[in-house]
Coordinates of N, CA and C in Angstrom, one line a residue:
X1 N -14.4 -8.0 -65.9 CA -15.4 -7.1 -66.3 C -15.2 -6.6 -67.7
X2 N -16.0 -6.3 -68.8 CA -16.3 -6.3 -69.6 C -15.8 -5.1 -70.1
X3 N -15.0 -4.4 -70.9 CA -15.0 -3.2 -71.1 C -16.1 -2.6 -72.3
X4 N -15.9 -0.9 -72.6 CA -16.5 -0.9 -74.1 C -15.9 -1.1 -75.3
X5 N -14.7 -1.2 -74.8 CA -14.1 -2.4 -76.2 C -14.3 -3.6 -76.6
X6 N -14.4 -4.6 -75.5 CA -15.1 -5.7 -75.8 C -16.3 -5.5 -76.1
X7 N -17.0 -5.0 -75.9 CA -18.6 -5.2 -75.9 C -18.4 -4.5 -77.4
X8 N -18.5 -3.2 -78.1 CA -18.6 -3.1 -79.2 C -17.6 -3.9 -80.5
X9 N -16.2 -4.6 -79.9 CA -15.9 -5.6 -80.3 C -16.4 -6.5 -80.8
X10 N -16.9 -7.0 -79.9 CA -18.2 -8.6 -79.9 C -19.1 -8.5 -80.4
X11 N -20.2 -7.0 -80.7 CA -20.7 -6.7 -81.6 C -20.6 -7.8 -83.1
X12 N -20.9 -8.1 -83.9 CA -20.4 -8.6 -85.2 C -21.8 -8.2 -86.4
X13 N -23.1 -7.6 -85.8 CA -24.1 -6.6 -86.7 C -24.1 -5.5 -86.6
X14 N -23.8 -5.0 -88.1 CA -22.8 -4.0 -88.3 C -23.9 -2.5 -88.1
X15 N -25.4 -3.2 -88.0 CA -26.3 -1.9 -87.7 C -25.8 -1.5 -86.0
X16 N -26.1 -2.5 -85.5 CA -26.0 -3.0 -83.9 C -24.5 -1.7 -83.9
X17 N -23.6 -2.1 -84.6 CA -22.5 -1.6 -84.0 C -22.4 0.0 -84.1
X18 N -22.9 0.3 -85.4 CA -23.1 1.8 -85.5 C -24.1 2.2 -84.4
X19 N -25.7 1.6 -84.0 CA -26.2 2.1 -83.4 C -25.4 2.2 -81.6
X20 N -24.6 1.5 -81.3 CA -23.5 1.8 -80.2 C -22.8 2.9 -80.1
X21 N -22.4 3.2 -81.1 CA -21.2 4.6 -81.5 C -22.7 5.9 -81.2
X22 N -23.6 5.6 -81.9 CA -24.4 6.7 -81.8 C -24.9 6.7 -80.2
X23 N -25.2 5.8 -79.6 CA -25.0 6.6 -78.3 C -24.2 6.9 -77.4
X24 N -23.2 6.1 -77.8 CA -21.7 6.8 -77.0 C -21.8 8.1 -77.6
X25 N -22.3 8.9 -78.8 CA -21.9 10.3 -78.9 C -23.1 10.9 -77.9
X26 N -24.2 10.5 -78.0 CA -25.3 11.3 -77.4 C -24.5 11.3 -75.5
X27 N -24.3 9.9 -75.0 CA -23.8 10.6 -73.9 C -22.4 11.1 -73.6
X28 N -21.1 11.2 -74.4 CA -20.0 11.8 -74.1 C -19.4 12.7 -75.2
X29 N -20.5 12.6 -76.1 CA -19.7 13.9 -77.1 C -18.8 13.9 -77.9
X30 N -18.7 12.7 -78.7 CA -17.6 12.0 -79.6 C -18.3 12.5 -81.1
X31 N -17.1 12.2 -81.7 CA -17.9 13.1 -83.3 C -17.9 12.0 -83.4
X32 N -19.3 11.9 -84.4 CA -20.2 10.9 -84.8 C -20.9 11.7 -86.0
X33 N -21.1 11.7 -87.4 CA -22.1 11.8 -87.9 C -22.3 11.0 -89.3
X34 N -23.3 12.0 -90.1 CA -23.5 11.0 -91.3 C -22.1 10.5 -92.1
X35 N -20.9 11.6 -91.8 CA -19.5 11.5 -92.7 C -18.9 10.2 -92.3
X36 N -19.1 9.9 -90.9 CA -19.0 9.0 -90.0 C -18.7 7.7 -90.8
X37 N -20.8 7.5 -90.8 CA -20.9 6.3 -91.6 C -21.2 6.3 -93.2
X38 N -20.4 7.6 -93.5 CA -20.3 7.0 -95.2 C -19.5 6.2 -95.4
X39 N -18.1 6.8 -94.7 CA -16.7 6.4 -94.8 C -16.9 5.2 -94.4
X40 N -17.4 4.7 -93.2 CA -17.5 3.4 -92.8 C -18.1 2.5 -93.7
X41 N -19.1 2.3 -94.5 CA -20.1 2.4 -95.6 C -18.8 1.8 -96.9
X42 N -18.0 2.5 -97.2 CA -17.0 2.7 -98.1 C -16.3 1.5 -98.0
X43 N -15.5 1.9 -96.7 CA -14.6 0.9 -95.9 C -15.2 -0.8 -96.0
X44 N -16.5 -0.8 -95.5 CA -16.9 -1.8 -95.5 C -17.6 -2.6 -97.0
X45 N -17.7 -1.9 -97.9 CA -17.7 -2.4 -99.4 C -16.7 -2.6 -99.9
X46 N -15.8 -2.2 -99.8 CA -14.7 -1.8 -100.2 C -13.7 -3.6 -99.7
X47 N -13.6 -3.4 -98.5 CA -13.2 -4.7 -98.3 C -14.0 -6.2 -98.6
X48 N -15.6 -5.6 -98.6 CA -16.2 -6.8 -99.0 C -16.0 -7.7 -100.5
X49 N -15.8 -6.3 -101.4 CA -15.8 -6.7 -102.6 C -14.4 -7.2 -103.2
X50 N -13.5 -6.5 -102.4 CA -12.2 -7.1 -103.0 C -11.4 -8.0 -102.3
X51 N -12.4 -8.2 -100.8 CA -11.7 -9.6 -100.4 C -10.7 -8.9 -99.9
X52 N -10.3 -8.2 -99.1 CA -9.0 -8.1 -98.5 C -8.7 -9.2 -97.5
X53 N -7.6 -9.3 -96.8 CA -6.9 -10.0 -95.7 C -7.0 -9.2 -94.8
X54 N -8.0 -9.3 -93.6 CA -7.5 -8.1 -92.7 C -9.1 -8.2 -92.2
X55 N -8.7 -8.3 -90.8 CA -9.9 -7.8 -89.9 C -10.6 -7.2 -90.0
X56 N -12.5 -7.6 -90.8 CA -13.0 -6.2 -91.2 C -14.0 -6.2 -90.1
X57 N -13.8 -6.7 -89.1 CA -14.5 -6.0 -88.1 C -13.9 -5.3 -87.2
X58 N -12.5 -5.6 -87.1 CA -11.9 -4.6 -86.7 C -11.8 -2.7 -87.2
X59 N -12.1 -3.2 -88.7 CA -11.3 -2.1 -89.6 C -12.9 -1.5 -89.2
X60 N -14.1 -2.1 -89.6 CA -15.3 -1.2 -89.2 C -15.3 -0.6 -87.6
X61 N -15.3 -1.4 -86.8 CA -15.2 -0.3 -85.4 C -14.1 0.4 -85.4
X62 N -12.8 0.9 -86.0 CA -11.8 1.5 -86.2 C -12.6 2.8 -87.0
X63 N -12.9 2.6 -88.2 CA -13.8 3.3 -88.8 C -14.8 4.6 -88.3
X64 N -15.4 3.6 -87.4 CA -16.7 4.3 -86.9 C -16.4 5.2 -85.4
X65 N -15.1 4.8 -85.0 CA -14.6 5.5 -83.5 C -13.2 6.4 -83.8
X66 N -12.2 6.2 -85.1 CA -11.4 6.7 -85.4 C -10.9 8.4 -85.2
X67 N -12.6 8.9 -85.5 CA -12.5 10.3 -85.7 C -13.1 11.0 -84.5
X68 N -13.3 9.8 -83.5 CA -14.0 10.2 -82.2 C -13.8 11.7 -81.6
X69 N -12.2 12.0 -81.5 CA -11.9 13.6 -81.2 C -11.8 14.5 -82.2
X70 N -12.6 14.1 -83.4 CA -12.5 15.3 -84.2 C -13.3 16.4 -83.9
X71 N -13.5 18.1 -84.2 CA -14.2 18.9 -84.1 C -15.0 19.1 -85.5
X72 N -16.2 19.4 -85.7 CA -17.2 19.8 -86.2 C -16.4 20.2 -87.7
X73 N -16.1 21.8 -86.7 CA -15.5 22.5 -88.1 C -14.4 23.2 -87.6
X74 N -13.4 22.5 -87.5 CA -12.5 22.8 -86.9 C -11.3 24.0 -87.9
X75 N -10.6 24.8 -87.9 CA -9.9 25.7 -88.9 C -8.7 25.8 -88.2
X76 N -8.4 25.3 -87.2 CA -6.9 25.3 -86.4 C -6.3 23.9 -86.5
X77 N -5.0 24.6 -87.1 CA -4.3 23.3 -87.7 C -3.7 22.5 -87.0
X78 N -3.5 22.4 -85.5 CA -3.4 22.1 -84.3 C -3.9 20.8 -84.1
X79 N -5.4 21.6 -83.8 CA -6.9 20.5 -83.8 C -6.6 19.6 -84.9
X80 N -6.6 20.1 -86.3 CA -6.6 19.2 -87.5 C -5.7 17.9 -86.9
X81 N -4.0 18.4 -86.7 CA -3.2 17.6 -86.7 C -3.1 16.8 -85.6
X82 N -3.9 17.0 -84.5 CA -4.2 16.5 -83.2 C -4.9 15.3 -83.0
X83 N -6.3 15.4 -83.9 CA -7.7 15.0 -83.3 C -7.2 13.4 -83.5
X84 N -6.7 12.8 -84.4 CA -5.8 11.4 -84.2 C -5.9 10.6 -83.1
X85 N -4.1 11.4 -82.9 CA -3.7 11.1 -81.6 C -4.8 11.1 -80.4
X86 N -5.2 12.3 -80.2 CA -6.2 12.8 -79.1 C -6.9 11.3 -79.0
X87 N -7.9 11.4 -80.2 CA -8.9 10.2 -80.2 C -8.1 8.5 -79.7
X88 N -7.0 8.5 -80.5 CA -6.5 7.4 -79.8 C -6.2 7.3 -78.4
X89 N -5.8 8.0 -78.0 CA -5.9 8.4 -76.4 C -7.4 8.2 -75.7
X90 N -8.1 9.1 -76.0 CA -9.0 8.6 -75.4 C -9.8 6.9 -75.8
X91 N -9.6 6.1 -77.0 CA -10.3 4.7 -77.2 C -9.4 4.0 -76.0
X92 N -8.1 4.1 -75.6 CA -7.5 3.2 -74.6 C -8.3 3.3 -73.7
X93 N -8.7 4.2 -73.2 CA -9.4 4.9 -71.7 C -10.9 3.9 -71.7
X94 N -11.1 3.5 -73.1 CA -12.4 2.9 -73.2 C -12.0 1.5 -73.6
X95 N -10.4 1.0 -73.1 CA -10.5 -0.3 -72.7 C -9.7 -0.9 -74.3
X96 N -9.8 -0.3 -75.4 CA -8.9 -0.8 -76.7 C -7.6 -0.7 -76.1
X97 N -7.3 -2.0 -77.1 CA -5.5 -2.4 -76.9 C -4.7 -1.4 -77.8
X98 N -3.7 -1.3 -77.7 CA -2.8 -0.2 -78.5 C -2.0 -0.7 -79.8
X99 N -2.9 -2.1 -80.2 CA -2.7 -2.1 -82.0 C -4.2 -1.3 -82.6
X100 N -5.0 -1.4 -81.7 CA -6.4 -0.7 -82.2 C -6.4 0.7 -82.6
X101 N -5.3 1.5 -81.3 CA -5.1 2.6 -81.1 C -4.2 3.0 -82.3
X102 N -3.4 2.5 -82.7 CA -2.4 2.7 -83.1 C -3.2 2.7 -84.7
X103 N -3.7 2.1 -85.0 CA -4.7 2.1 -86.0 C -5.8 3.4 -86.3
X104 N -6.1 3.3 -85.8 CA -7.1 4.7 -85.2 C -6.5 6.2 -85.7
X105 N -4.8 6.2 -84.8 CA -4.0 7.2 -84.9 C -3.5 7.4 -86.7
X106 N -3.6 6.2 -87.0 CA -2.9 6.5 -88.2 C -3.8 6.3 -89.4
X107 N -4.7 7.1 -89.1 CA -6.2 7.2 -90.0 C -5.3 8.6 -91.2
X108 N -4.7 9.8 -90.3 CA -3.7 10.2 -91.0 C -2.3 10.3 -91.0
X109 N -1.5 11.1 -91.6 CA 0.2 10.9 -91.5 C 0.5 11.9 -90.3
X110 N 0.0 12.5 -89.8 CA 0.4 13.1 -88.9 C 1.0 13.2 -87.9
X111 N 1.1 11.6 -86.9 CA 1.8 11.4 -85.7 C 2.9 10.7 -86.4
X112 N 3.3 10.7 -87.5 CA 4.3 10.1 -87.9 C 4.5 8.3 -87.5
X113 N 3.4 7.9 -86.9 CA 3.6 6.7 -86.8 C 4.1 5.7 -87.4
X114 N 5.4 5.1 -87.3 CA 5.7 3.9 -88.3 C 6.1 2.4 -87.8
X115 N 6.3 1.2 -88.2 CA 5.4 1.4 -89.4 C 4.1 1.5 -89.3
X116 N 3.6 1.6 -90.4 CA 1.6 1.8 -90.5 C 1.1 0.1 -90.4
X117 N -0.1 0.3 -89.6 CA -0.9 -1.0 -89.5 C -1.7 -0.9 -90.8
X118 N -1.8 -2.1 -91.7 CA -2.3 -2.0 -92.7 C -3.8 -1.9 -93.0
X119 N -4.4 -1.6 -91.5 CA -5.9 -1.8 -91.1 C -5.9 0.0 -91.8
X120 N -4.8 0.6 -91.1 CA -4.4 2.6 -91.1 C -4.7 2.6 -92.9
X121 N -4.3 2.0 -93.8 CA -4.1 2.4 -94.3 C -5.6 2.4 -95.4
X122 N -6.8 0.8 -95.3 CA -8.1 1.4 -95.3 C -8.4 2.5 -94.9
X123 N -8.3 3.1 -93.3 CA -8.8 4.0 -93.1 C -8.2 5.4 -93.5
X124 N -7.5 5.7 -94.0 CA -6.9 6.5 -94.6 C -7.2 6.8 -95.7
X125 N -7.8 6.2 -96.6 CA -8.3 6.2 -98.4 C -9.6 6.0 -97.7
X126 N -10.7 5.8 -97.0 CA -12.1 5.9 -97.2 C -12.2 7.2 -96.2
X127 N -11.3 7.4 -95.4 CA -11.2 9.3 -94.8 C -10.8 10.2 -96.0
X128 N -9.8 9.9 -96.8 CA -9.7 11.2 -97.6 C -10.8 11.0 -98.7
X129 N -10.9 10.1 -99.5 CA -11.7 9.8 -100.4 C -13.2 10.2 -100.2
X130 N -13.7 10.1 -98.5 CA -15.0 9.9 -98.6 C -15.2 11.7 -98.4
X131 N -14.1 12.1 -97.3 CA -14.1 14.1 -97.4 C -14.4 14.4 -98.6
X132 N -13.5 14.1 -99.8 CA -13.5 14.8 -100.6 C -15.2 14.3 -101.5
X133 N -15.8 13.5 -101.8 CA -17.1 13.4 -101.9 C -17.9 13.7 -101.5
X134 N -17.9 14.2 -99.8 CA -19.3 15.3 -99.3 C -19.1 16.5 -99.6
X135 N -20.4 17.3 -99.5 CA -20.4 18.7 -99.3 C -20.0 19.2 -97.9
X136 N -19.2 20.4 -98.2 CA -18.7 21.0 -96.7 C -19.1 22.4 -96.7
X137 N -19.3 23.2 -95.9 CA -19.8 24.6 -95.8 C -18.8 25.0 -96.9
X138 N -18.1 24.6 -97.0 CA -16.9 26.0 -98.3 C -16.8 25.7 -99.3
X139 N -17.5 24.1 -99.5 CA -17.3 23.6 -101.1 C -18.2 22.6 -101.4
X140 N -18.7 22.3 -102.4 CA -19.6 21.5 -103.2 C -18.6 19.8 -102.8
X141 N -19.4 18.9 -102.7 CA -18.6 17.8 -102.4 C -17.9 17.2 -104.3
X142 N -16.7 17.1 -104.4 CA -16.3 16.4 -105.4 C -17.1 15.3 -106.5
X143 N -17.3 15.1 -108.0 CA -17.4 13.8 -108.7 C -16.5 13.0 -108.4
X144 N -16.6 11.8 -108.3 CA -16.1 10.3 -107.7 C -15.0 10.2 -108.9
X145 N -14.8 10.7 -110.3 CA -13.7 10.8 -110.2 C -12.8 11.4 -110.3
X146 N -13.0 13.0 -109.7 CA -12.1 13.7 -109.6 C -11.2 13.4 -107.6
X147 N -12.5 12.8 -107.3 CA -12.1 12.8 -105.6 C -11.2 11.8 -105.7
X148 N -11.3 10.6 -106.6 CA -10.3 9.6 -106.6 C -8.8 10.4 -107.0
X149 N -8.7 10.6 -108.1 CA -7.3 11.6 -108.8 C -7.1 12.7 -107.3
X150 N -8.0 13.3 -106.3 CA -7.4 14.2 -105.6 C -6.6 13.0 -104.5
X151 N -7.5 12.0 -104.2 CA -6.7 11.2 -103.0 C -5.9 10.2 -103.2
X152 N -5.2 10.7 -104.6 CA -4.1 10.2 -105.4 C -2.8 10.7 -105.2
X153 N -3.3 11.9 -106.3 CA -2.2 12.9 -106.3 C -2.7 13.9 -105.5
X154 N -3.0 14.0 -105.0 CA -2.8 15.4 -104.0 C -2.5 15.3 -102.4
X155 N -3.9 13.8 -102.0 CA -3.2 13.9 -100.5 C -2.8 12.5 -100.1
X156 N -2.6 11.8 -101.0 CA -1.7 10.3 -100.6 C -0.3 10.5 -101.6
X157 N 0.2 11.8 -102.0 CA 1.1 12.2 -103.0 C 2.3 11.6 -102.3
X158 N 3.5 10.5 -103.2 CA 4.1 10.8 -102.6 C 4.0 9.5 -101.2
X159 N 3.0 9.5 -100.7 CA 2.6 8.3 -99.7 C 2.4 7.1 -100.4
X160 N 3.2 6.1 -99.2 CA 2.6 4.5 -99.8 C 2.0 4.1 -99.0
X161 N 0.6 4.0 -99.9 CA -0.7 3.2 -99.4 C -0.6 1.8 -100.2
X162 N -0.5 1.3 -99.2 CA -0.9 -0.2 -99.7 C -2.3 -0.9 -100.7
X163 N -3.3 -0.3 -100.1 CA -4.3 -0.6 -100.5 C -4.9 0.7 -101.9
X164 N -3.5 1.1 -102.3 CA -4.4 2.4 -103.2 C -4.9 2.0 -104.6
X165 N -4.5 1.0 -105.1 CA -4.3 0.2 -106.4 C -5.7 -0.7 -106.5
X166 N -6.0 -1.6 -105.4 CA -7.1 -2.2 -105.2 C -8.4 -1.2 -104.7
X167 N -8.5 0.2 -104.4 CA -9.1 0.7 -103.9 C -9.9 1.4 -105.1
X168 N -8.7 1.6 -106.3 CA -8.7 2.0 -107.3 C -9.8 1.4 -108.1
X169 N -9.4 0.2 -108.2 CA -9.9 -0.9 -108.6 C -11.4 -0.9 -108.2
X170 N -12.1 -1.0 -107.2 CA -13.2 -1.1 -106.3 C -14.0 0.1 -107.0
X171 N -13.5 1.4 -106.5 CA -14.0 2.4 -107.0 C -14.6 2.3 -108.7
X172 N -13.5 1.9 -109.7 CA -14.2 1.6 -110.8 C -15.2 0.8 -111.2
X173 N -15.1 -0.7 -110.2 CA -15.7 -1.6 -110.4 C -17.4 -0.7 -110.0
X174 N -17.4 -0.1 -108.6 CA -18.6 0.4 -108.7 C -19.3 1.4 -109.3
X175 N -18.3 2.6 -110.0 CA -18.7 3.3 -110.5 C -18.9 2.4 -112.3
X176 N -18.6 1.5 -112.8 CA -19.0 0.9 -113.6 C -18.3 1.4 -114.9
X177 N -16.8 1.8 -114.4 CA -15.7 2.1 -115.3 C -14.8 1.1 -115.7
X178 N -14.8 0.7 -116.9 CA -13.6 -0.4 -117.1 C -11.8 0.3 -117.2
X179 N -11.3 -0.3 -116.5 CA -10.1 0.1 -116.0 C -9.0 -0.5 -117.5

């Protein structure tokens, strides 16, 4: 029997796949929104253009389900440092294998997972990167290049991201900065 892992697995149209996620939220209540698929949006240019090594249909359904247990507007640091794990917990229950999960969980540093799947570490630069470019109720969304410099030095400080140099890269290439 088929789970919803395989099936949005198998998926390989990447509208098709987002339109899946959107009704898994409508019937079970998974965060899903526009932040959703910017980051995904990101993720997925991002690897197109620089050619990575690396599952990018994996890395897009990772993308689009990663943040599944996050809350809205959450202000308890609990939830914040939780919704990870949480969410990877619940994608096994929907049939993902626990390199998926594990992936998922390490969207941030929080469960201390090591080592990091280097799928985590995409999602980790088009999560912080893509936060800090929206608008949030408390703040005006960042210019593209100060959001880059914040998910530099501020919340990859210190962290090795594998992909932060090539992401770098990407980012200039579209904002039409010569490096």
């Amino acid at each position: 029997m088929e789970t919803f892992a395989d099936y949005i697995l198998n998926e390989k149209d990447y509208i098709k796949k987002m339109e899946i996620v959107y009704y898994l939220q409508k019937r079970t209540g998974i965060f899903f929104d526009n932040s959703v698929i910017l980051k995904t949006e990101i993720a997925r240019l991002f690897m197109e253009d620089i050619n990575l090594k690396v599952d990018k249909n994996l890395v897009i359904t990772a993308c689009l389900l990663c943040g599944c247990k996050k809350k809205k507007d959450a202000t308890d640091l609990n939830t914040i440092k939780n919704y990870a794990k949480d969410g990877a917990n619940y994608l096994s229950t929907l049939g993902f294998n626990k390199r998926f999960c594990k992936i998922c969980e390490e969207v941030n540093r929080y469960s201390g997972s090591t080592p990091r799947e280097p799928e985590s570490d995409i999602l980790e630069l088009v999560d912080s990167f893509g936060g800090l470019v929206l608008d949030r109720p408390e703040r005006k969304g960042f210019p593209i290049d100060e959001a880059l410099v914040l998910t530099e030095y501020r919340n990859l400080k210190g962290l090795n991201n594998r992909f932060l140099e090539p992401f770098k890269e990407f980012v200039y290439m579209e904002e039409g900065v010569r490096v």
